[in-house]
Tab-separated table of C-alpha atoms in Angstrom:
chain	number	residue	atom	x	y	z
A	1	MET	CA	-10.078	-41.731	4.513
A	2	PRO	CA	-6.445	-40.985	5.320
A	3	GLN	CA	-5.787	-39.572	8.742
A	4	LEU	CA	-5.252	-35.849	8.260
A	5	PHE	CA	-3.597	-35.041	11.560
A	6	THR	CA	-1.031	-37.378	13.022
A	7	ASN	CA	0.489	-36.446	16.357
A	8	LYS	CA	3.560	-34.833	14.910
A	9	ARG	CA	1.574	-32.716	12.486
A	10	LEU	CA	-0.810	-31.616	15.175
A	11	ILE	CA	2.070	-30.418	17.331
A	12	ILE	CA	3.589	-28.517	14.408
A	13	LEU	CA	0.208	-26.940	13.659
A	14	LEU	CA	-0.436	-25.873	17.242
A	15	GLY	CA	3.116	-24.609	17.662
A	16	SER	CA	2.900	-22.500	14.555
A	17	ILE	CA	-0.458	-21.041	15.575
A	18	ILE	CA	1.156	-19.831	18.794
A	19	VAL	CA	4.065	-18.353	16.838
A	20	LEU	CA	1.611	-16.745	14.407
A	21	VAL	CA	-0.386	-15.039	17.122
A	22	ALA	CA	2.774	-13.855	18.867
A	23	LEU	CA	4.228	-12.469	15.625
A	24	ILE	CA	1.031	-10.670	14.663
A	25	GLY	CA	0.832	-9.172	18.123
A	26	PHE	CA	4.442	-8.074	17.834
A	27	SER	CA	3.970	-6.449	14.449
A	28	LEU	CA	0.792	-4.620	15.403
A	29	ARG	CA	2.426	-2.738	18.223
A	30	ASP	CA	2.726	0.899	17.334
A	31	ARG	CA	6.373	0.811	16.465
A	32	GLU	CA	8.241	3.332	14.437
A	33	HIS	CA	11.556	1.631	14.199
A	34	LEU	CA	11.973	-1.791	12.691
A	35	SER	CA	14.278	-4.328	14.216
A	36	TRP	CA	17.559	-4.728	12.346
A	37	PRO	CA	16.732	-8.098	10.724
A	38	GLU	CA	13.609	-6.543	9.240
A	39	GLN	CA	15.549	-3.512	8.041
A	40	PHE	CA	18.164	-5.757	6.487
A	41	ILE	CA	15.595	-7.914	4.698
A	42	ASN	CA	13.745	-4.796	3.561
A	43	ASP	CA	16.904	-3.339	2.070
A	44	VAL	CA	17.917	-6.519	0.278
A	45	ILE	CA	14.457	-7.204	-1.143
A	46	GLY	CA	14.057	-3.532	-1.932
A	47	LEU	CA	17.195	-3.614	-4.039
A	48	GLY	CA	15.825	-6.472	-6.127
A	49	GLN	CA	12.440	-4.800	-6.296
A	50	ALA	CA	13.993	-1.598	-7.616
A	51	VAL	CA	15.749	-3.599	-10.325
A	52	VAL	CA	12.558	-5.324	-11.509
A	53	SER	CA	10.168	-2.395	-11.135
A	54	LYS	CA	12.128	0.173	-13.150
A	55	PRO	CA	11.576	-1.593	-16.503
A	56	ALA	CA	8.020	-2.471	-15.447
A	57	GLN	CA	7.303	1.184	-14.890
A	58	GLY	CA	8.756	1.930	-18.284
A	59	VAL	CA	6.197	-0.407	-19.835
A	60	ALA	CA	3.387	1.047	-17.738
A	61	GLY	CA	4.490	4.550	-18.693
A	62	PHE	CA	4.311	3.636	-22.353
A	63	PHE	CA	0.657	2.601	-22.033
A	64	ASP	CA	-0.073	5.760	-20.097
A	65	ASP	CA	1.525	7.831	-22.837
A	66	ILE	CA	-0.709	6.290	-25.462
A	67	GLU	CA	-3.710	6.970	-23.272
A	68	ASN	CA	-2.590	10.568	-22.821
A	69	LEU	CA	-2.041	11.060	-26.512
A	70	ARG	CA	-5.726	10.490	-27.167
A	71	HIS	CA	-6.748	13.448	-25.039
A	72	THR	CA	-3.996	15.788	-26.135
A	73	TYR	CA	-6.072	18.074	-28.316
A	74	GLU	CA	-8.738	18.873	-25.748
A	75	GLU	CA	-6.243	19.244	-22.942
A	76	ASN	CA	-4.160	21.599	-25.010
A	77	LYS	CA	-7.157	23.818	-25.611
A	78	LYS	CA	-7.983	23.980	-21.926
A	79	LEU	CA	-4.405	24.570	-20.899
A	80	LYS	CA	-4.037	27.483	-23.286
A	81	GLU	CA	-6.929	29.192	-21.591
A	82	ARG	CA	-5.375	28.528	-18.226
A	83	ILE	CA	-1.956	29.844	-19.159
A	84	GLN	CA	-3.179	33.380	-19.522
A	85	GLN	CA	-4.485	33.427	-16.005
A	86	THR	CA	-1.369	31.755	-14.726
A	87	ALA	CA	0.961	34.518	-15.872
A	88	GLN	CA	-0.972	37.046	-13.870
A	89	LEU	CA	-1.097	34.766	-10.856
A	90	GLU	CA	2.609	34.164	-11.069
A	91	SER	CA	3.520	37.824	-10.925
A	92	GLU	CA	1.210	38.261	-7.993
A	93	VAL	CA	2.739	35.313	-6.153
A	94	GLU	CA	6.187	36.723	-6.798
A	95	ARG	CA	5.169	40.094	-5.372
A	96	LEU	CA	3.577	38.514	-2.307
A	97	LYS	CA	6.583	36.310	-1.734
A	98	ARG	CA	8.864	39.336	-1.718
A	99	ASP	CA	6.497	41.147	0.574
A	100	ASN	CA	6.367	38.228	2.913
A	101	GLU	CA	10.145	37.949	3.041
A	102	GLU	CA	10.565	41.640	3.717
A	103	LEU	CA	8.011	41.612	6.488
A	104	ARG	CA	9.614	38.561	8.012
A	105	THR	CA	13.001	40.270	8.120
A	106	VAL	CA	11.351	43.287	9.729
A	107	LEU	CA	9.916	40.967	12.362
A	108	GLY	CA	13.140	39.068	12.735
A	109	LYS	CA	11.344	35.805	12.147
A	110	ARG	CA	13.172	33.659	9.686
A	111	GLU	CA	11.786	30.172	9.951
A	112	SER	CA	8.316	29.231	9.000
A	113	LEU	CA	6.271	26.094	9.363
A	114	ALA	CA	5.932	26.002	5.634
A	115	ASP	CA	9.646	25.477	4.976
A	116	TYR	CA	10.640	22.020	3.992
A	117	GLU	CA	13.370	20.250	2.163
A	118	PRO	CA	12.078	17.803	-0.441
A	119	ILE	CA	13.655	14.376	-0.830
A	120	GLN	CA	12.920	12.907	-4.261
A	121	ALA	CA	11.949	9.254	-4.330
A	122	THR	CA	10.582	6.683	-6.740
A	123	VAL	CA	7.842	4.210	-5.944
A	124	ILE	CA	9.286	0.720	-6.305
A	125	ALA	CA	6.461	-1.432	-4.974
A	126	ARG	CA	2.836	-1.399	-4.012
A	127	ASN	CA	1.422	-3.831	-1.537
A	128	PRO	CA	0.355	-6.622	-3.902
A	129	ASP	CA	-2.315	-8.057	-1.616
A	130	ARG	CA	-4.061	-4.678	-1.611
A	131	TRP	CA	-5.607	-4.915	1.811
A	132	TYR	CA	-3.670	-2.028	3.181
A	133	ASP	CA	-2.585	0.890	1.056
A	134	VAL	CA	1.136	1.068	1.521
A	135	ILE	CA	3.843	1.707	-1.033
A	136	THR	CA	7.581	1.237	-0.853
A	137	ILE	CA	9.926	3.995	-2.007
A	138	ASP	CA	13.600	3.819	-2.852
A	139	GLN	CA	14.911	6.331	-0.298
A	140	GLY	CA	15.568	5.586	3.323
A	141	GLU	CA	17.318	6.778	6.434
A	142	ALA	CA	20.523	7.153	4.446
A	143	SER	CA	19.011	10.130	2.612
A	144	GLY	CA	17.287	11.572	5.653
A	145	VAL	CA	13.863	9.945	5.553
A	146	GLN	CA	12.362	9.514	9.008
A	147	PRO	CA	9.080	7.958	10.138
A	148	ASN	CA	6.019	10.261	10.095
A	149	MET	CA	7.300	12.627	7.418
A	150	ALA	CA	4.703	13.813	4.910
A	151	VAL	CA	4.853	12.345	1.412
A	152	ILE	CA	3.551	14.372	-1.533
A	153	THR	CA	3.224	14.103	-5.268
A	154	ALA	CA	3.069	17.050	-7.626
A	155	GLU	CA	-0.684	17.218	-6.999
A	156	GLY	CA	-0.720	17.130	-3.225
A	157	LEU	CA	-0.396	15.137	-0.032
A	158	VAL	CA	-0.613	11.366	-0.474
A	159	GLY	CA	0.564	9.902	2.814
A	160	LYS	CA	3.210	9.672	5.468
A	161	VAL	CA	6.288	7.581	6.026
A	162	LYS	CA	5.391	4.616	8.178
A	163	THR	CA	8.740	2.978	8.675
A	164	ALA	CA	12.171	3.672	7.278
A	165	SER	CA	15.023	1.259	6.651
A	166	LYS	CA	18.445	2.315	5.480
A	167	PHE	CA	17.674	2.407	1.750
A	168	THR	CA	13.921	1.918	1.456
A	169	SER	CA	10.902	3.206	3.317
A	170	THR	CA	7.289	2.231	3.589
A	171	VAL	CA	4.701	4.930	2.977
A	172	GLN	CA	1.185	4.635	4.311
A	173	LEU	CA	-1.255	6.337	1.967
A	174	LEU	CA	-4.082	8.543	3.196
A	175	SER	CA	-6.478	5.993	1.752
A	176	ALA	CA	-5.276	3.275	4.129
A	177	HIS	CA	-7.671	2.414	6.892
A	178	ASP	CA	-5.969	3.328	10.140
A	179	SER	CA	-7.938	4.665	13.065
A	180	ARG	CA	-4.802	6.126	14.612
A	181	SER	CA	-3.766	8.176	11.626
A	182	ARG	CA	-4.725	11.839	11.755
A	183	VAL	CA	-3.517	14.859	9.896
A	184	SER	CA	-4.033	18.314	11.259
A	185	ALA	CA	-5.544	20.338	8.420
A	186	VAL	CA	-6.901	23.764	7.698
A	187	ILE	CA	-9.649	24.975	5.362
A	188	GLN	CA	-8.492	28.175	3.753
A	189	GLY	CA	-11.040	30.940	3.663
A	190	ASP	CA	-11.345	34.443	5.012
A	191	GLU	CA	-10.705	32.833	8.331
A	192	ASN	CA	-8.692	29.678	8.728
A	193	ILE	CA	-10.821	26.779	9.910
A	194	PHE	CA	-8.948	23.944	11.568
A	195	GLY	CA	-9.868	20.292	11.633
A	196	LEU	CA	-8.483	16.791	11.459
A	197	ILE	CA	-8.268	14.523	8.463
A	198	GLU	CA	-9.167	11.055	9.585
A	199	GLY	CA	-10.292	8.246	7.431
A	200	TYR	CA	-10.991	7.713	3.777
A	201	ASP	CA	-14.281	6.666	2.255
A	202	LYS	CA	-13.480	4.192	-0.491
A	203	GLN	CA	-16.933	4.301	-2.043
A	204	LYS	CA	-17.152	8.071	-2.244
A	205	LYS	CA	-13.429	8.438	-2.846
A	206	ALA	CA	-13.252	11.209	-0.300
A	207	LEU	CA	-11.306	11.961	2.854
A	208	SER	CA	-13.285	12.991	5.886
A	209	MET	CA	-12.231	15.998	7.893
A	210	THR	CA	-13.667	16.076	11.396
A	211	LYS	CA	-13.723	18.448	14.378
A	212	ILE	CA	-14.691	21.484	12.352
A	213	PRO	CA	-16.466	24.018	14.622
A	214	TYR	CA	-20.253	23.924	14.236
A	215	ASP	CA	-20.489	27.596	13.332
A	216	ALA	CA	-17.743	27.542	10.710
A	217	LYS	CA	-19.002	28.650	7.337
A	218	VAL	CA	-17.495	26.319	4.839
A	219	LYS	CA	-18.379	26.449	1.200
A	220	GLU	CA	-17.986	23.795	-1.420
A	221	GLY	CA	-14.727	23.982	-3.316
A	222	MET	CA	-12.671	25.626	-0.570
A	223	LEU	CA	-9.037	24.539	-0.472
A	224	VAL	CA	-7.792	22.288	2.319
A	225	THR	CA	-4.102	22.157	3.241
A	226	THR	CA	-2.006	20.811	6.078
A	227	SER	CA	-1.784	23.195	8.995
A	228	GLY	CA	1.656	22.285	10.247
A	229	MET	CA	0.245	22.163	13.758
A	230	GLY	CA	0.587	18.406	14.031
A	231	GLY	CA	4.258	18.748	14.762
A	232	VAL	CA	5.671	16.800	11.863
A	233	PHE	CA	4.107	17.857	8.572
A	234	PRO	CA	5.062	21.193	7.079
A	235	GLU	CA	2.375	23.826	6.590
A	236	GLY	CA	0.601	24.400	3.309
A	237	LEU	CA	0.716	21.023	1.559
A	238	VAL	CA	-2.402	20.733	-0.564
A	239	ILE	CA	-4.790	17.992	0.542
A	240	GLY	CA	-7.893	18.654	-1.538
A	241	LYS	CA	-11.118	20.545	-1.905
A	242	VAL	CA	-14.265	20.527	0.215
A	243	LYS	CA	-16.981	18.491	-1.430
A	244	GLU	CA	-19.757	18.237	1.129
A	245	MET	CA	-20.479	19.259	4.711
A	246	THR	CA	-22.410	17.241	7.267
A	247	PRO	CA	-23.020	17.935	10.949
A	248	ASP	CA	-21.744	15.177	13.226
A	249	GLU	CA	-24.132	13.044	15.244
A	250	PHE	CA	-24.381	15.406	18.229
A	251	GLY	CA	-24.335	18.625	16.240
A	252	LEU	CA	-21.329	19.953	18.139
A	253	THR	CA	-18.910	19.828	15.251
A	254	GLN	CA	-19.094	19.387	11.514
A	255	THR	CA	-17.526	16.871	9.226
A	256	ALA	CA	-16.400	17.721	5.728
A	257	LEU	CA	-15.955	15.322	2.870
A	258	ILE	CA	-12.853	16.278	0.978
A	259	GLU	CA	-12.016	15.369	-2.551
A	260	PRO	CA	-8.297	14.603	-2.496
A	261	ALA	CA	-6.163	16.649	-4.877
A	262	ALA	CA	-3.749	13.802	-5.517
A	263	SER	CA	-4.826	10.422	-6.771
A	264	PHE	CA	-3.655	7.533	-4.639
A	265	ASP	CA	-2.734	5.247	-7.459
A	266	GLY	CA	-0.823	5.475	-10.660
A	267	PHE	CA	1.918	7.807	-9.476
A	268	GLU	CA	5.539	6.951	-9.801
A	269	HIS	CA	7.500	9.799	-8.240
A	270	VAL	CA	6.963	11.222	-4.808
A	271	MET	CA	8.666	13.729	-2.533
A	272	VAL	CA	9.293	13.190	1.132
A	273	THR	CA	9.148	16.500	2.968
A	274	LYS	CA	11.702	17.091	5.633
A	275	ARG	CA	10.399	19.970	7.708
A	276	GLY	CA	12.750	22.888	8.207
A	277	MET	CA	11.528	23.732	11.679
A	278	THR	CA	11.972	21.434	14.612
A	279	THR	CA	9.554	18.575	14.610
A	280	VAL	CA	7.634	17.694	17.706
A	281	LEU	CA	6.978	14.097	18.519
A	282	PRO	CA	5.248	12.902	21.658
A	283	GLU	CA	7.324	11.035	24.185
A	284	GLU	CA	7.271	7.274	23.892
A	285	GLU	CA	5.089	6.721	26.933
A	286	GLU	CA	2.650	9.454	25.940
A	287	GLN	CA	1.853	7.929	22.599
A	288	GLY	CA	-1.130	6.111	23.990
A	289	GLN	CA	-3.012	9.338	24.598
A	290	VAL	CA	-1.470	11.924	22.358
A	291	LEU	CA	-2.200	11.432	18.724
A	292	VAL	CA	0.370	12.934	16.439
A	293	GLU	CA	0.296	13.464	12.727
A	294	GLY	CA	0.129	9.969	11.458
A	295	GLY	CA	-0.545	8.924	14.984
A	296	ASP	CA	-0.520	12.601	15.754
A	297	LEU	CA	-2.231	15.873	16.424
B	1	MET	CA	24.413	-23.761	-12.085
B	2	LYS	CA	21.261	-25.827	-12.335
B	3	ARG	CA	20.809	-25.658	-8.594
B	4	LEU	CA	20.301	-21.908	-8.815
B	5	LEU	CA	17.419	-22.124	-11.258
B	6	LEU	CA	14.743	-23.022	-8.722
B	7	PRO	CA	15.510	-20.223	-6.232
B	8	LEU	CA	15.730	-17.813	-9.160
B	9	LEU	CA	12.307	-18.850	-10.424
B	10	VAL	CA	10.828	-18.428	-6.947
B	11	ILE	CA	12.366	-14.957	-6.659
B	12	VAL	CA	10.872	-13.978	-10.017
B	13	LEU	CA	7.468	-15.273	-8.871
B	14	PHE	CA	7.859	-13.407	-5.588
B	15	TYR	CA	8.296	-10.071	-7.340
B	16	SER	CA	5.742	-10.801	-10.049
B	17	ASP	CA	2.631	-9.810	-8.085
B	18	SER	CA	3.850	-6.347	-7.205
B	19	VAL	CA	5.082	-5.808	-10.763
B	20	ILE	CA	1.686	-6.834	-12.138
B	21	HIS	CA	0.129	-4.368	-9.737
B	22	LEU	CA	2.512	-1.608	-10.866
B	23	VAL	CA	2.010	-2.184	-14.585
B	24	PHE	CA	-1.751	-2.617	-14.708
B	25	PRO	CA	-3.740	0.352	-13.478
B	26	GLU	CA	-6.048	-0.175	-10.523
B	27	SER	CA	-9.032	0.769	-12.628
B	28	LEU	CA	-8.655	-2.259	-14.871
B	29	PHE	CA	-11.918	-3.701	-13.562
B	30	GLY	CA	-13.616	-0.383	-12.905
B	31	ASP	CA	-13.140	1.817	-9.878
B	32	GLU	CA	-14.942	-0.309	-7.326
B	33	GLN	CA	-13.556	-3.699	-8.201
B	34	VAL	CA	-10.309	-4.983	-6.750
B	35	ALA	CA	-8.483	-7.735	-8.589
B	36	VAL	CA	-5.451	-9.179	-6.866
B	37	SER	CA	-2.990	-11.310	-8.750
B	38	ARG	CA	-1.730	-14.315	-6.828
B	39	LEU	CA	0.883	-15.557	-9.248
B	40	PHE	CA	3.299	-16.258	-6.409
B	41	LEU	CA	0.812	-18.626	-4.782
B	42	ILE	CA	0.020	-20.262	-8.121
B	43	GLY	CA	3.729	-20.854	-8.681
B	44	LEU	CA	4.104	-22.459	-5.267
B	45	LEU	CA	1.114	-24.719	-5.918
B	46	PHE	CA	2.675	-25.836	-9.180
B	47	MET	CA	5.899	-26.528	-7.364
B	48	ALA	CA	4.094	-28.664	-4.811
B	49	ALA	CA	2.221	-30.615	-7.468
B	50	PHE	CA	4.892	-31.116	-10.094
B	51	LEU	CA	8.192	-30.898	-8.246
B	52	ASP	CA	8.109	-31.796	-4.592
B	53	ARG	CA	5.736	-30.924	-1.805
B	54	ASN	CA	8.265	-30.435	0.970
B	55	THR	CA	10.449	-28.149	-1.129
B	56	ALA	CA	7.380	-26.058	-1.861
B	57	LEU	CA	6.534	-25.915	1.836
B	58	LYS	CA	10.026	-24.681	2.682
B	59	TYR	CA	9.977	-22.034	-0.011
B	60	SER	CA	6.501	-20.852	0.881
B	61	PHE	CA	7.512	-20.537	4.508
B	62	LEU	CA	10.669	-18.548	3.762
B	63	PHE	CA	9.278	-16.309	1.050
B	64	GLY	CA	5.999	-15.908	2.904
B	65	PHE	CA	8.081	-14.434	5.697
B	66	PHE	CA	9.787	-12.048	3.255
B	67	PHE	CA	6.405	-11.121	1.833
B	68	ASP	CA	5.194	-10.207	5.320
B	69	ILE	CA	8.189	-8.064	6.120
B	70	PHE	CA	8.529	-6.268	2.823
B	71	TYR	CA	4.962	-5.800	1.636
B	72	THR	CA	2.307	-6.150	4.293
B	73	GLY	CA	4.002	-5.524	7.623
B	74	ILE	CA	1.895	-8.072	9.498
B	75	LEU	CA	4.523	-10.647	10.373
B	76	GLY	CA	3.421	-14.248	10.305
B	77	ALA	CA	0.383	-13.965	8.071
B	78	TYR	CA	1.769	-15.245	4.787
B	79	MET	CA	4.544	-17.127	6.532
B	80	PHE	CA	1.951	-19.345	8.168
B	81	PHE	CA	-0.930	-19.459	5.716
B	82	LEU	CA	1.003	-19.932	2.477
B	83	PRO	CA	2.493	-23.263	3.611
B	84	LEU	CA	-0.892	-24.264	5.014
B	85	ILE	CA	-2.623	-23.646	1.698
B	86	VAL	CA	0.159	-25.363	-0.249
B	87	TYR	CA	-0.251	-28.336	2.086
B	88	ILE	CA	-4.023	-28.476	1.669
B	89	SER	CA	-3.795	-28.222	-2.105
B	90	SER	CA	-1.185	-30.962	-2.311
B	91	LYS	CA	-3.563	-33.224	-0.358
B	92	LEU	CA	-6.309	-32.328	-2.819
B	93	VAL	CA	-4.028	-33.103	-5.758
B	94	LYS	CA	-3.442	-36.564	-4.298
B	95	VAL	CA	-7.141	-37.234	-3.841
B	96	LEU	CA	-8.133	-35.818	-7.219
B	97	GLU	CA	-6.379	-36.203	-10.501
B	98	ASN	CA	-3.087	-34.596	-11.433
B	99	HIS	CA	-4.402	-33.093	-14.618
B	100	LEU	CA	-4.156	-29.434	-15.624
B	101	PHE	CA	-7.916	-29.049	-15.984
B	102	VAL	CA	-8.653	-30.436	-12.530
B	103	PHE	CA	-5.668	-28.608	-11.129
B	104	CYS	CA	-7.217	-25.334	-12.281
B	105	PHE	CA	-10.043	-25.793	-9.811
B	106	ILE	CA	-7.624	-26.626	-7.024
B	107	VAL	CA	-5.657	-23.461	-7.795
B	108	LEU	CA	-8.760	-21.277	-7.837
B	109	PHE	CA	-9.958	-22.862	-4.618
B	110	SER	CA	-6.580	-22.099	-3.021
B	111	VAL	CA	-6.736	-18.492	-4.202
B	112	PHE	CA	-10.224	-18.249	-2.736
B	113	LEU	CA	-9.014	-19.727	0.529
B	114	LEU	CA	-6.076	-17.322	0.770
B	115	GLU	CA	-8.273	-14.317	0.002
B	116	LEU	CA	-10.806	-15.406	2.593
B	117	ILE	CA	-8.181	-15.952	5.275
B	118	MET	CA	-6.502	-12.625	4.546
B	119	PHE	CA	-9.880	-10.892	4.616
B	120	GLN	CA	-10.690	-12.344	8.029
B	121	LEU	CA	-7.227	-11.507	9.310
B	122	ASN	CA	-7.385	-7.900	8.120
B	123	VAL	CA	-10.814	-7.459	9.653
B	124	LEU	CA	-9.416	-8.890	12.869
B	125	VAL	CA	-6.517	-6.442	13.053
B	126	GLU	CA	-8.757	-3.555	11.900
B	127	ARG	CA	-6.934	-2.756	8.726
B	128	THR	CA	-10.060	-2.776	6.623
B	129	GLU	CA	-13.676	-1.827	7.074
B	130	MET	CA	-14.912	-4.075	4.305
B	131	THR	CA	-17.950	-6.174	5.117
B	132	ALA	CA	-18.321	-9.784	4.033
B	133	ALA	CA	-20.893	-8.796	1.416
B	134	GLN	CA	-18.590	-6.136	-0.013
B	135	PHE	CA	-15.754	-8.628	-0.025
B	136	MET	CA	-17.807	-11.112	-2.020
B	137	THR	CA	-18.978	-8.592	-4.597
B	138	THR	CA	-16.026	-6.261	-5.086
B	139	ARG	CA	-13.022	-8.430	-4.450
B	140	LEU	CA	-13.601	-12.121	-4.808
B	141	GLY	CA	-15.040	-12.230	-8.319
B	142	PRO	CA	-12.452	-10.050	-10.064
B	143	THR	CA	-9.634	-11.756	-8.165
B	144	LEU	CA	-10.733	-15.236	-9.206
B	145	LEU	CA	-11.200	-14.051	-12.777
B	146	LEU	CA	-7.773	-12.448	-12.961
B	147	ASN	CA	-6.104	-15.499	-11.471
B	148	PHE	CA	-7.953	-17.740	-13.878
B	149	VAL	CA	-6.546	-15.685	-16.749
B	150	ILE	CA	-3.063	-15.895	-15.250
B	151	TYR	CA	-3.493	-19.651	-14.849
B	152	ALA	CA	-4.686	-20.080	-18.406
B	153	LEU	CA	-1.681	-18.178	-19.719
B	154	LEU	CA	1.014	-19.672	-17.532
B	155	ALA	CA	-0.138	-23.178	-16.577
B	156	VAL	CA	1.731	-25.029	-19.318
B	157	PRO	CA	5.022	-23.091	-19.031
B	158	LEU	CA	4.991	-23.406	-15.240
B	159	LYS	CA	4.274	-27.119	-15.366
B	160	ASN	CA	7.078	-27.708	-17.863
B	161	ALA	CA	9.489	-25.593	-15.860
B	162	PHE	CA	8.859	-27.409	-12.592
B	163	GLU	CA	8.986	-30.841	-14.175
B	164	LYS	CA	12.414	-30.163	-15.606
B	165	LEU	CA	13.969	-28.526	-12.579
B	166	PRO	CA	16.148	-30.523	-10.173
B	167	ARG	CA	14.836	-30.898	-6.637
B	168	ILE	CA	16.682	-28.878	-4.054
């Protein structure tokens, strides 16, 4: 039996365990800004990643297209039915929009929580070890991306920017397990019902929305959007639809299971939303207590 | 020119896992199952067995660090455990036989070890709520299967590549 640990090896092993623990502790701190070596490495690797993932996505897209082609006929039939309703809806939306604008000018209130400026981005990488749902996109601070901004696809909200380097950023998806991540949301009905999106149930494939008042009457299929009250996300980004309601363990509030509108995998293009109105972030020292959107309320 | 080939190959291997993840849809094994490709690790193991152990240790340390920064965000995890697993497997290669069939088991064992360590680590830092039973049923099986397929496809080319490359 050869001796596995000589003195030198043992010292190396122990030394690296200390370094490991220190590094993990360092990286788990709730930090929004990466140190410059990390940013630099992120940008360099991101460049290479963008080069290799573009053709890969082309290949993936090709397979998707074939898959889509098989369902074309049925989808076409359904869409035709939809189109007729859409035309009516569109004219109504147009009328309401005009109304809204006019009333706003009457009030002298120009800005709204719902205004945002979209920044187009492409997904260049997904965390390959798949323990934590993060993706990397090809836009960074250089194009105005900041930590905590909401990230959407055409279907709805998918996540928020976790960290931003100069030319790439990391996006944490709503499906990632993070006890500090909350999104202030609203269930749209006759009355707006506010709550918090926290957590994702992987088995049921549903987000859970907590802190809904016990007497709120929520029906299945009601639309859930961001409320804009968290301070960072704009108002009115679609999150999903109510699937199921359950009272919480003390009966003081209710919890809703929400079927997300956007799927968390298989998308390629996203938009980062830069809110038009001032964003509110808690002071550094407050962050322990105050939870802001994506660490936030 | 020949000196650049090895770093280039490692870079390709480094990106390969995320590209595999991008190209193949998550639902490849059904909605519940999670299959993770570990081609980068497999490449490093081949390097340790057929090129030079210490070179492989250096590369796994450096690129493990990059992996941490760029993909996972937990610094130190891959930087520390990739070299450790490469080291363990190279010891196993010495004890056992340096044959592709035997090596397959060493590779799968290493993949298992890495998955297990990463599972424990992610539970520790509260990034997952998965229980050990869930881990065994939904993650381990598909991952080992996928990596076996990758091994079966790429074992011979990887072996040939590393045997021909100069040591740097």
